């Protein structure tokens, strides 16, 4: 069974900052706590009859503790308390979690009484559960014991009938759903167990993870507290008395207060809004490499990078990645290129819409050892191409453009006509 020692909550302090981004922790002026007295109504929960104590019923013990805890919290204007029940009735598990989520609560605390299989139990003490996908058999046994009441109403049966805490699918879903709040739940759980030990001088069995329905659907830090074993005489006597319930409520109350202080202390001041980034005067492209080889878009030599613009110049093909006039994007593009393996890549400045003083841009449509067939789609679409032969290779080019932007536009127009893999060539007179 996975257990976190109560005193370890100190190590989780810094992790609370992780939760600040979630509106559920800071969306209200008051810190909202949902208090859930486990079981109720026809669901008595764990119970045991003693000749000197009488009948100890989980539903009544949990209600007594929750009402005492709620009264303490309500005396502080910083807290808003919501009860899942204040009388001996049974709210469905669906209602309990829906109420907490609907209220955008900051904390959900469910109070319960434990029981072990043996009537002469030696098991004793408190333990607090947080939601966590754990396949340990002992944890699942606890989960199943708590989940036995799931079919008490049709709403619960409809929502949870397919849930199987042992299935990998359910465990994965639970992990994703609760991961945001796990660390905060461990923190408050550790504080409570620590108070039980130091203030109440009770035995703590620690903070544990189990797949409990009443926790698994809550979009907030959530814990389930087992306040003692009903079939352990000393525990049963303690939790059934007014003094015992008051001490338990005070330990939970003190933990909630200290937990809220941690949350408030770790709440970050909003960072001053950064001024909007101003565009640079020139455009920047990342020069990946210069090569005598012409590569197609999907060639492995380009290492999977997209948005590459090849420009031919003096017999070499220069491959440029991305284009931007923002410094931050330029830096990101350069890092992307280097990470892809182009260690010698660099940012090259281009003046927008700059006309070549002498020379022009043209489009290299085709390069190959054979002439293009006069009946080919390229020849039919562009009958006025210029053909040159160099070193046994035929080169077909089309158009003359004074700016790079004009050449890019013409290239895109040809792509729309089905002529692809053209190369912009820079011709200097």
PDB file of C-alpha atoms in Angstrom, residues 108-404:
ATOM      1  CA  UNK A 108     -13.124  18.695  -0.471  1.00  0.00           C
ATOM      2  CA  UNK A 109     -12.964  16.786   2.811  1.00  0.00           C
ATOM      3  CA  UNK A 110     -14.886  13.568   3.297  1.00  0.00           C
ATOM      4  CA  UNK A 111     -15.006  12.172   6.854  1.00  0.00           C
ATOM      5  CA  UNK A 112     -15.405   8.433   7.477  1.00  0.00           C
ATOM      6  CA  UNK A 113     -14.943   5.705  10.078  1.00  0.00           C
ATOM      7  CA  UNK A 114     -12.793   2.686   9.342  1.00  0.00           C
ATOM      8  CA  UNK A 115     -13.441  -1.003   9.855  1.00  0.00           C
ATOM      9  CA  UNK A 116     -11.296  -4.096   9.429  1.00  0.00           C
ATOM     10  CA  UNK A 117     -12.583  -7.593   8.543  1.00  0.00           C
ATOM     11  CA  UNK A 118     -11.930  -9.111  11.959  1.00  0.00           C
ATOM     12  CA  UNK A 119     -14.373  -8.427  14.786  1.00  0.00           C
ATOM     13  CA  UNK A 120     -11.500  -8.529  17.263  1.00  0.00           C
ATOM     14  CA  UNK A 121      -9.388  -6.112  15.287  1.00  0.00           C
ATOM     15  CA  UNK A 122      -5.961  -5.052  16.359  1.00  0.00           C
ATOM     16  CA  UNK A 123      -6.050  -2.422  13.583  1.00  0.00           C
ATOM     17  CA  UNK A 124      -6.188   1.026  15.146  1.00  0.00           C
ATOM     18  CA  UNK A 125      -5.660   4.668  14.317  1.00  0.00           C
ATOM     19  CA  UNK A 126      -6.361   7.226  11.659  1.00  0.00           C
ATOM     20  CA  UNK A 127      -5.478   7.319   7.971  1.00  0.00           C
ATOM     21  CA  UNK A 128      -6.179   9.754   5.185  1.00  0.00           C
ATOM     22  CA  UNK A 129      -6.709   8.798   1.563  1.00  0.00           C
ATOM     23  CA  UNK A 130      -6.035  10.820  -1.551  1.00  0.00           C
ATOM     24  CA  UNK A 131      -7.144   9.770  -5.004  1.00  0.00           C
ATOM     25  CA  UNK A 132      -4.410   7.863  -6.804  1.00  0.00           C
ATOM     26  CA  UNK A 133      -4.390   4.987  -9.276  1.00  0.00           C
ATOM     27  CA  UNK A 134      -2.740   2.308  -7.229  1.00  0.00           C
ATOM     28  CA  UNK A 135      -3.177  -1.360  -8.020  1.00  0.00           C
ATOM     29  CA  UNK A 136      -1.942  -2.583  -4.670  1.00  0.00           C
ATOM     30  CA  UNK A 137      -4.422  -5.211  -3.461  1.00  0.00           C
ATOM     31  CA  UNK A 138      -4.742  -3.771   0.032  1.00  0.00           C
ATOM     32  CA  UNK A 139      -5.625  -0.335  -1.326  1.00  0.00           C
ATOM     33  CA  UNK A 140      -8.146  -1.828  -3.707  1.00  0.00           C
ATOM     34  CA  UNK A 141      -9.768  -3.719  -0.820  1.00  0.00           C
ATOM     35  CA  UNK A 142     -10.238  -0.412   0.996  1.00  0.00           C
ATOM     36  CA  UNK A 143     -11.576   1.148  -2.204  1.00  0.00           C
ATOM     37  CA  UNK A 144     -14.083  -1.646  -2.726  1.00  0.00           C
ATOM     38  CA  UNK A 145     -15.272  -1.368   0.886  1.00  0.00           C
ATOM     39  CA  UNK A 146     -15.960   2.334   0.435  1.00  0.00           C
ATOM     40  CA  UNK A 147     -17.543   1.763  -2.955  1.00  0.00           C
ATOM     41  CA  UNK A 148     -20.057  -0.847  -1.776  1.00  0.00           C
ATOM     42  CA  UNK A 149     -22.650   1.917  -1.378  1.00  0.00           C
ATOM     43  CA  UNK A 150     -22.359   2.969  -4.999  1.00  0.00           C
ATOM     44  CA  UNK A 151     -25.535   1.242  -6.107  1.00  0.00           C
ATOM     45  CA  UNK A 152     -27.808   2.738  -3.470  1.00  0.00           C
ATOM     46  CA  UNK A 153     -29.503   4.952  -6.047  1.00  0.00           C
ATOM     47  CA  UNK A 154     -30.113   4.802  -9.784  1.00  0.00           C
ATOM     48  CA  UNK A 155     -28.098   7.949 -10.481  1.00  0.00           C
ATOM     49  CA  UNK A 156     -24.954   6.396  -9.013  1.00  0.00           C
ATOM     50  CA  UNK A 157     -25.578   3.118 -10.823  1.00  0.00           C
ATOM     51  CA  UNK A 158     -25.899   4.995 -14.114  1.00  0.00           C
ATOM     52  CA  UNK A 159     -22.680   6.966 -13.605  1.00  0.00           C
ATOM     53  CA  UNK A 160     -20.416   4.346 -12.037  1.00  0.00           C
ATOM     54  CA  UNK A 161     -21.653   0.953 -13.205  1.00  0.00           C
ATOM     55  CA  UNK A 162     -18.855   0.624 -15.756  1.00  0.00           C
ATOM     56  CA  UNK A 163     -16.118   1.816 -13.400  1.00  0.00           C
ATOM     57  CA  UNK A 164     -13.691  -0.923 -12.448  1.00  0.00           C
ATOM     58  CA  UNK A 165     -10.827   0.227 -10.186  1.00  0.00           C
ATOM     59  CA  UNK A 166      -8.773  -2.774 -11.308  1.00  0.00           C
ATOM     60  CA  UNK A 167      -8.934  -2.043 -15.031  1.00  0.00           C
ATOM     61  CA  UNK A 168      -5.941  -0.346 -16.696  1.00  0.00           C
ATOM     62  CA  UNK A 169      -8.291   1.995 -18.582  1.00  0.00           C
ATOM     63  CA  UNK A 170      -9.895   3.278 -15.394  1.00  0.00           C
ATOM     64  CA  UNK A 171      -6.537   3.661 -13.696  1.00  0.00           C
ATOM     65  CA  UNK A 172      -5.101   5.679 -16.577  1.00  0.00           C
ATOM     66  CA  UNK A 173      -8.187   7.918 -16.704  1.00  0.00           C
ATOM     67  CA  UNK A 174      -8.009   8.462 -12.954  1.00  0.00           C
ATOM     68  CA  UNK A 175      -4.350   9.397 -13.105  1.00  0.00           C
ATOM     69  CA  UNK A 176      -4.907  12.041 -15.756  1.00  0.00           C
ATOM     70  CA  UNK A 177      -7.992  13.410 -14.046  1.00  0.00           C
ATOM     71  CA  UNK A 178      -6.489  13.809 -10.593  1.00  0.00           C
ATOM     72  CA  UNK A 179      -2.813  14.555 -11.263  1.00  0.00           C
ATOM     73  CA  UNK A 180      -3.339  18.328 -11.022  1.00  0.00           C
ATOM     74  CA  UNK A 181      -4.534  18.096  -7.442  1.00  0.00           C
ATOM     75  CA  UNK A 182      -2.606  15.137  -6.077  1.00  0.00           C
ATOM     76  CA  UNK A 183       0.277  17.089  -4.541  1.00  0.00           C
ATOM     77  CA  UNK A 184      -2.050  19.540  -2.781  1.00  0.00           C
ATOM     78  CA  UNK A 185      -4.151  16.646  -1.476  1.00  0.00           C
ATOM     79  CA  UNK A 186      -1.014  14.979  -0.110  1.00  0.00           C
ATOM     80  CA  UNK A 187      -0.077  18.219   1.606  1.00  0.00           C
ATOM     81  CA  UNK A 188      -3.353  18.775   3.454  1.00  0.00           C
ATOM     82  CA  UNK A 189      -3.601  15.058   4.219  1.00  0.00           C
ATOM     83  CA  UNK A 190      -0.132  15.074   5.766  1.00  0.00           C
ATOM     84  CA  UNK A 191      -0.988  18.099   7.893  1.00  0.00           C
ATOM     85  CA  UNK A 192      -4.109  16.446   9.267  1.00  0.00           C
ATOM     86  CA  UNK A 193      -2.369  13.183  10.116  1.00  0.00           C
ATOM     87  CA  UNK A 194       0.469  15.121  11.737  1.00  0.00           C
ATOM     88  CA  UNK A 195      -2.042  16.949  13.951  1.00  0.00           C
ATOM     89  CA  UNK A 196      -3.692  13.678  14.959  1.00  0.00           C
ATOM     90  CA  UNK A 197      -0.305  12.472  16.204  1.00  0.00           C
ATOM     91  CA  UNK A 198       1.085  15.638  17.808  1.00  0.00           C
ATOM     92  CA  UNK A 199      -2.076  17.211  19.223  1.00  0.00           C
ATOM     93  CA  UNK A 200      -4.381  14.252  19.855  1.00  0.00           C
ATOM     94  CA  UNK A 201      -1.649  11.693  20.645  1.00  0.00           C
ATOM     95  CA  UNK A 202      -3.256   9.146  18.355  1.00  0.00           C
ATOM     96  CA  UNK A 203      -1.744   6.493  16.135  1.00  0.00           C
ATOM     97  CA  UNK A 204      -1.525   7.562  12.478  1.00  0.00           C
ATOM     98  CA  UNK A 205      -1.447   5.023   9.686  1.00  0.00           C
ATOM     99  CA  UNK A 206      -0.369   7.759   7.259  1.00  0.00           C
ATOM    100  CA  UNK A 207      -1.553   9.248   3.985  1.00  0.00           C
ATOM    101  CA  UNK A 208      -2.381   6.699   1.308  1.00  0.00           C
ATOM    102  CA  UNK A 209      -3.695   6.484  -2.219  1.00  0.00           C
ATOM    103  CA  UNK A 210      -6.816   4.553  -3.188  1.00  0.00           C
ATOM    104  CA  UNK A 211      -9.399   4.618  -5.966  1.00  0.00           C
ATOM    105  CA  UNK A 212     -12.405   5.998  -4.098  1.00  0.00           C
ATOM    106  CA  UNK A 213     -15.477   7.126  -6.016  1.00  0.00           C
ATOM    107  CA  UNK A 214     -16.190  10.041  -3.724  1.00  0.00           C
ATOM    108  CA  UNK A 215     -12.738  11.478  -4.603  1.00  0.00           C
ATOM    109  CA  UNK A 216     -12.117  10.460  -8.193  1.00  0.00           C
ATOM    110  CA  UNK A 217     -14.439  12.943  -9.930  1.00  0.00           C
ATOM    111  CA  UNK A 218     -13.514  16.026  -7.904  1.00  0.00           C
ATOM    112  CA  UNK A 219     -11.803  18.877  -9.740  1.00  0.00           C
ATOM    113  CA  UNK A 220      -9.995  20.127  -6.634  1.00  0.00           C
ATOM    114  CA  UNK A 221      -7.688  18.869  -3.890  1.00  0.00           C
ATOM    115  CA  UNK A 222      -9.703  16.152  -2.130  1.00  0.00           C
ATOM    116  CA  UNK A 223      -9.124  13.852   0.822  1.00  0.00           C
ATOM    117  CA  UNK A 224     -11.006  11.128   2.683  1.00  0.00           C
ATOM    118  CA  UNK A 225     -10.246  10.866   6.408  1.00  0.00           C
ATOM    119  CA  UNK A 226     -10.715   7.609   8.272  1.00  0.00           C
ATOM    120  CA  UNK A 227     -11.031   8.857  11.869  1.00  0.00           C
ATOM    121  CA  UNK A 228     -10.650   5.473  13.592  1.00  0.00           C
ATOM    122  CA  UNK A 229     -11.673   1.809  13.566  1.00  0.00           C
ATOM    123  CA  UNK A 230     -15.213   1.132  14.731  1.00  0.00           C
ATOM    124  CA  UNK A 231     -14.295  -2.449  15.654  1.00  0.00           C
ATOM    125  CA  UNK A 232     -11.367  -1.335  17.803  1.00  0.00           C
ATOM    126  CA  UNK A 233     -12.674  -0.614  21.281  1.00  0.00           C
ATOM    127  CA  UNK A 234     -10.353   2.304  22.086  1.00  0.00           C
ATOM    128  CA  UNK A 235     -10.996   3.973  18.738  1.00  0.00           C
ATOM    129  CA  UNK A 236     -14.747   3.382  18.961  1.00  0.00           C
ATOM    130  CA  UNK A 237     -14.952   4.910  22.428  1.00  0.00           C
ATOM    131  CA  UNK A 238     -12.900   7.939  21.332  1.00  0.00           C
ATOM    132  CA  UNK A 239     -14.790   8.756  18.132  1.00  0.00           C
ATOM    133  CA  UNK A 240     -18.219   8.279  19.698  1.00  0.00           C
ATOM    134  CA  UNK A 241     -17.742  10.912  22.420  1.00  0.00           C
ATOM    135  CA  UNK A 242     -18.302  14.662  22.089  1.00  0.00           C
ATOM    136  CA  UNK A 243     -14.771  15.351  23.317  1.00  0.00           C
ATOM    137  CA  UNK A 244     -13.233  12.916  20.848  1.00  0.00           C
ATOM    138  CA  UNK A 245     -15.179  14.311  17.915  1.00  0.00           C
ATOM    139  CA  UNK A 246     -14.282  17.863  18.958  1.00  0.00           C
ATOM    140  CA  UNK A 247     -10.570  17.006  19.082  1.00  0.00           C
ATOM    141  CA  UNK A 248     -10.735  15.392  15.644  1.00  0.00           C
ATOM    142  CA  UNK A 249     -12.563  18.430  14.247  1.00  0.00           C
ATOM    143  CA  UNK A 250      -9.962  20.795  15.770  1.00  0.00           C
ATOM    144  CA  UNK A 251      -7.072  18.852  14.227  1.00  0.00           C
ATOM    145  CA  UNK A 252      -8.695  19.032  10.805  1.00  0.00           C
ATOM    146  CA  UNK A 253      -9.550  22.714  11.309  1.00  0.00           C
ATOM    147  CA  UNK A 254      -5.966  23.644  12.223  1.00  0.00           C
ATOM    148  CA  UNK A 255      -4.684  21.804   9.142  1.00  0.00           C
ATOM    149  CA  UNK A 256      -7.118  23.637   6.866  1.00  0.00           C
ATOM    150  CA  UNK A 257      -6.026  27.012   8.274  1.00  0.00           C
ATOM    151  CA  UNK A 258      -2.338  26.221   7.792  1.00  0.00           C
ATOM    152  CA  UNK A 259      -2.975  24.804   4.329  1.00  0.00           C
ATOM    153  CA  UNK A 260      -4.761  28.010   3.281  1.00  0.00           C
ATOM    154  CA  UNK A 261      -1.806  30.041   4.562  1.00  0.00           C
ATOM    155  CA  UNK A 262       0.518  27.987   2.364  1.00  0.00           C
ATOM    156  CA  UNK A 263      -1.694  28.509  -0.659  1.00  0.00           C
ATOM    157  CA  UNK A 264      -1.896  32.254  -0.022  1.00  0.00           C
ATOM    158  CA  UNK A 265       1.852  32.503   0.542  1.00  0.00           C
ATOM    159  CA  UNK A 266       2.622  30.688  -2.673  1.00  0.00           C
ATOM    160  CA  UNK A 267       0.192  32.632  -4.781  1.00  0.00           C
ATOM    161  CA  UNK A 268       2.275  34.467  -7.344  1.00  0.00           C
ATOM    162  CA  UNK A 269       1.844  38.124  -8.029  1.00  0.00           C
ATOM    163  CA  UNK A 270       0.768  38.609 -11.640  1.00  0.00           C
ATOM    164  CA  UNK A 271       3.765  39.397 -13.788  1.00  0.00           C
ATOM    165  CA  UNK A 272       3.719  42.838 -15.388  1.00  0.00           C
ATOM    166  CA  UNK A 273       2.430  42.665 -18.906  1.00  0.00           C
ATOM    167  CA  UNK A 274       5.274  42.678 -21.378  1.00  0.00           C
ATOM    168  CA  UNK A 275       5.111  45.243 -24.164  1.00  0.00           C
ATOM    169  CA  UNK A 276       4.103  43.791 -27.502  1.00  0.00           C
ATOM    170  CA  UNK A 277       7.102  42.713 -29.563  1.00  0.00           C
ATOM    171  CA  UNK A 278       7.814  45.134 -32.382  1.00  0.00           C
ATOM    172  CA  UNK A 279       8.534  43.786 -35.857  1.00  0.00           C
ATOM    173  CA  UNK A 280      12.049  44.118 -37.258  1.00  0.00           C
ATOM    174  CA  UNK A 281      12.801  46.169 -40.332  1.00  0.00           C
ATOM    175  CA  UNK A 282      13.931  43.141 -42.352  1.00  0.00           C
ATOM    176  CA  UNK A 283      12.727  39.588 -42.820  1.00  0.00           C
ATOM    177  CA  UNK A 284      14.897  36.736 -41.577  1.00  0.00           C
ATOM    178  CA  UNK A 285      15.279  33.268 -43.040  1.00  0.00           C
ATOM    179  CA  UNK A 286      17.430  30.506 -41.614  1.00  0.00           C
ATOM    180  CA  UNK A 287      20.081  29.295 -44.086  1.00  0.00           C
ATOM    181  CA  UNK A 288      20.338  25.547 -43.499  1.00  0.00           C
ATOM    182  CA  UNK A 289      22.942  24.663 -46.109  1.00  0.00           C
ATOM    183  CA  UNK A 290      24.292  25.392 -49.569  1.00  0.00           C
ATOM    184  CA  UNK A 291      24.634  22.416 -51.915  1.00  0.00           C
ATOM    185  CA  UNK A 292      25.086  21.656 -55.630  1.00  0.00           C
ATOM    186  CA  UNK A 293      22.329  19.049 -55.175  1.00  0.00           C
ATOM    187  CA  UNK A 294      18.660  19.794 -55.724  1.00  0.00           C
ATOM    188  CA  UNK A 295      16.491  18.195 -53.016  1.00  0.00           C
ATOM    189  CA  UNK A 296      12.737  17.703 -53.074  1.00  0.00           C
ATOM    190  CA  UNK A 297      10.514  18.680 -50.129  1.00  0.00           C
ATOM    191  CA  UNK A 298      10.460  15.172 -48.646  1.00  0.00           C
ATOM    192  CA  UNK A 299      14.146  14.398 -49.084  1.00  0.00           C
ATOM    193  CA  UNK A 300      15.777  12.996 -45.892  1.00  0.00           C
ATOM    194  CA  UNK A 301      18.573  15.545 -46.292  1.00  0.00           C
ATOM    195  CA  UNK A 302      16.099  18.218 -45.122  1.00  0.00           C
ATOM    196  CA  UNK A 303      15.601  16.272 -41.856  1.00  0.00           C
ATOM    197  CA  UNK A 304      11.832  16.588 -41.834  1.00  0.00           C
ATOM    198  CA  UNK A 305      11.743  20.388 -41.706  1.00  0.00           C
ATOM    199  CA  UNK A 306       8.876  22.081 -43.504  1.00  0.00           C
ATOM    200  CA  UNK A 307       8.462  25.575 -44.940  1.00  0.00           C
ATOM    201  CA  UNK A 308      11.798  25.433 -46.734  1.00  0.00           C
ATOM    202  CA  UNK A 309      12.535  27.844 -49.569  1.00  0.00           C
ATOM    203  CA  UNK A 310      15.352  26.763 -51.928  1.00  0.00           C
ATOM    204  CA  UNK A 311      17.018  29.578 -53.879  1.00  0.00           C
ATOM    205  CA  UNK A 312      19.548  28.746 -56.584  1.00  0.00           C
ATOM    206  CA  UNK A 313      22.498  31.086 -56.912  1.00  0.00           C
ATOM    207  CA  UNK A 314      25.735  30.639 -58.884  1.00  0.00           C
ATOM    208  CA  UNK A 315      25.057  26.952 -59.444  1.00  0.00           C
ATOM    209  CA  UNK A 316      24.378  26.187 -55.740  1.00  0.00           C
ATOM    210  CA  UNK A 317      21.053  25.541 -54.087  1.00  0.00           C
ATOM    211  CA  UNK A 318      20.650  27.441 -50.831  1.00  0.00           C
ATOM    212  CA  UNK A 319      17.985  26.040 -48.515  1.00  0.00           C
ATOM    213  CA  UNK A 320      16.231  28.569 -46.265  1.00  0.00           C
ATOM    214  CA  UNK A 321      13.935  27.600 -43.400  1.00  0.00           C
ATOM    215  CA  UNK A 322      11.046  29.798 -42.244  1.00  0.00           C
ATOM    216  CA  UNK A 323      10.598  33.536 -42.588  1.00  0.00           C
ATOM    217  CA  UNK A 324       9.746  36.160 -39.967  1.00  0.00           C
ATOM    218  CA  UNK A 325      10.295  39.764 -39.008  1.00  0.00           C
ATOM    219  CA  UNK A 326      10.092  39.077 -35.247  1.00  0.00           C
ATOM    220  CA  UNK A 327      13.306  38.500 -33.318  1.00  0.00           C
ATOM    221  CA  UNK A 328      11.768  35.903 -30.994  1.00  0.00           C
ATOM    222  CA  UNK A 329      10.473  33.806 -33.881  1.00  0.00           C
ATOM    223  CA  UNK A 330      13.807  34.129 -35.670  1.00  0.00           C
ATOM    224  CA  UNK A 331      15.606  32.782 -32.601  1.00  0.00           C
ATOM    225  CA  UNK A 332      13.112  29.938 -32.292  1.00  0.00           C
ATOM    226  CA  UNK A 333      13.516  29.017 -35.960  1.00  0.00           C
ATOM    227  CA  UNK A 334      17.289  29.015 -35.613  1.00  0.00           C
ATOM    228  CA  UNK A 335      17.098  26.737 -32.577  1.00  0.00           C
ATOM    229  CA  UNK A 336      14.729  24.404 -34.436  1.00  0.00           C
ATOM    230  CA  UNK A 337      17.180  24.188 -37.338  1.00  0.00           C
ATOM    231  CA  UNK A 338      20.144  23.463 -35.070  1.00  0.00           C
ATOM    232  CA  UNK A 339      18.162  20.894 -33.096  1.00  0.00           C
ATOM    233  CA  UNK A 340      17.290  19.168 -36.382  1.00  0.00           C
ATOM    234  CA  UNK A 341      20.979  18.732 -37.095  1.00  0.00           C
ATOM    235  CA  UNK A 342      21.905  21.834 -39.098  1.00  0.00           C
ATOM    236  CA  UNK A 343      24.618  22.934 -36.662  1.00  0.00           C
ATOM    237  CA  UNK A 344      26.069  25.564 -39.003  1.00  0.00           C
ATOM    238  CA  UNK A 345      22.754  27.190 -39.850  1.00  0.00           C
ATOM    239  CA  UNK A 346      22.469  30.963 -39.518  1.00  0.00           C
ATOM    240  CA  UNK A 347      19.883  33.739 -39.776  1.00  0.00           C
ATOM    241  CA  UNK A 348      20.070  35.725 -43.036  1.00  0.00           C
ATOM    242  CA  UNK A 349      18.475  39.139 -43.437  1.00  0.00           C
ATOM    243  CA  UNK A 350      16.266  39.895 -46.462  1.00  0.00           C
ATOM    244  CA  UNK A 351      15.035  43.404 -47.280  1.00  0.00           C
ATOM    245  CA  UNK A 352      11.303  43.069 -48.036  1.00  0.00           C
ATOM    246  CA  UNK A 353      10.314  43.724 -51.640  1.00  0.00           C
ATOM    247  CA  UNK A 354      13.860  44.726 -52.576  1.00  0.00           C
ATOM    248  CA  UNK A 355      14.403  44.972 -56.315  1.00  0.00           C
ATOM    249  CA  UNK A 356      17.607  43.590 -57.711  1.00  0.00           C
ATOM    250  CA  UNK A 357      19.725  46.440 -59.049  1.00  0.00           C
ATOM    251  CA  UNK A 358      21.158  44.258 -61.777  1.00  0.00           C
ATOM    252  CA  UNK A 359      19.723  40.876 -62.482  1.00  0.00           C
ATOM    253  CA  UNK A 360      16.399  39.183 -61.747  1.00  0.00           C
ATOM    254  CA  UNK A 361      14.744  36.127 -60.238  1.00  0.00           C
ATOM    255  CA  UNK A 362      13.462  33.323 -62.395  1.00  0.00           C
ATOM    256  CA  UNK A 363      11.851  29.935 -61.734  1.00  0.00           C
ATOM    257  CA  UNK A 364      13.766  26.778 -62.514  1.00  0.00           C
ATOM    258  CA  UNK A 365      10.964  24.484 -63.615  1.00  0.00           C
ATOM    259  CA  UNK A 366      12.913  21.376 -64.537  1.00  0.00           C
ATOM    260  CA  UNK A 367      16.488  20.052 -64.502  1.00  0.00           C
ATOM    261  CA  UNK A 368      17.408  16.676 -66.025  1.00  0.00           C
ATOM    262  CA  UNK A 369      19.453  14.751 -68.544  1.00  0.00           C
ATOM    263  CA  UNK A 370      16.536  14.500 -70.960  1.00  0.00           C
ATOM    264  CA  UNK A 371      14.600  17.189 -72.744  1.00  0.00           C
ATOM    265  CA  UNK A 372      10.996  17.709 -71.753  1.00  0.00           C
ATOM    266  CA  UNK A 373       8.468  16.065 -74.058  1.00  0.00           C
ATOM    267  CA  UNK A 374       6.558  18.673 -76.037  1.00  0.00           C
ATOM    268  CA  UNK A 375       3.345  16.896 -75.003  1.00  0.00           C
ATOM    269  CA  UNK A 376       4.110  17.040 -71.286  1.00  0.00           C
ATOM    270  CA  UNK A 377       1.854  19.010 -68.959  1.00  0.00           C
ATOM    271  CA  UNK A 378       4.721  21.379 -68.130  1.00  0.00           C
ATOM    272  CA  UNK A 379       5.375  22.236 -71.779  1.00  0.00           C
ATOM    273  CA  UNK A 380       1.676  22.668 -72.486  1.00  0.00           C
ATOM    274  CA  UNK A 381       1.255  24.934 -69.447  1.00  0.00           C
ATOM    275  CA  UNK A 382       4.465  26.928 -69.997  1.00  0.00           C
ATOM    276  CA  UNK A 383       5.319  26.846 -73.692  1.00  0.00           C
ATOM    277  CA  UNK A 384       7.519  29.961 -73.408  1.00  0.00           C
ATOM    278  CA  UNK A 385      10.159  28.503 -71.078  1.00  0.00           C
ATOM    279  CA  UNK A 386      13.860  29.176 -71.611  1.00  0.00           C
ATOM    280  CA  UNK A 387      16.017  26.065 -72.100  1.00  0.00           C
ATOM    281  CA  UNK A 388      19.744  25.851 -71.405  1.00  0.00           C
ATOM    282  CA  UNK A 389      22.176  22.936 -71.267  1.00  0.00           C
ATOM    283  CA  UNK A 390      25.077  22.903 -68.822  1.00  0.00           C
ATOM    284  CA  UNK A 391      27.379  19.932 -68.193  1.00  0.00           C
ATOM    285  CA  UNK A 392      24.972  17.573 -69.869  1.00  0.00           C
ATOM    286  CA  UNK A 393      21.932  18.766 -67.864  1.00  0.00           C
ATOM    287  CA  UNK A 394      18.954  20.520 -69.420  1.00  0.00           C
ATOM    288  CA  UNK A 395      17.577  23.436 -67.379  1.00  0.00           C
ATOM    289  CA  UNK A 396      14.135  24.912 -68.080  1.00  0.00           C
ATOM    290  CA  UNK A 397      13.358  28.290 -66.537  1.00  0.00           C
ATOM    291  CA  UNK A 398      10.339  30.556 -66.666  1.00  0.00           C
ATOM    292  CA  UNK A 399       9.703  34.262 -65.970  1.00  0.00           C
ATOM    293  CA  UNK A 400      11.703  37.239 -64.802  1.00  0.00           C
ATOM    294  CA  UNK A 401      10.918  38.892 -61.465  1.00  0.00           C
ATOM    295  CA  UNK A 402      12.571  41.908 -59.853  1.00  0.00           C
ATOM    296  CA  UNK A 403      11.760  40.954 -56.214  1.00  0.00           C
ATOM    297  CA  UNK A 404      11.911  37.707 -54.285  1.00  0.00           C
TER     298      UNK A 404
END
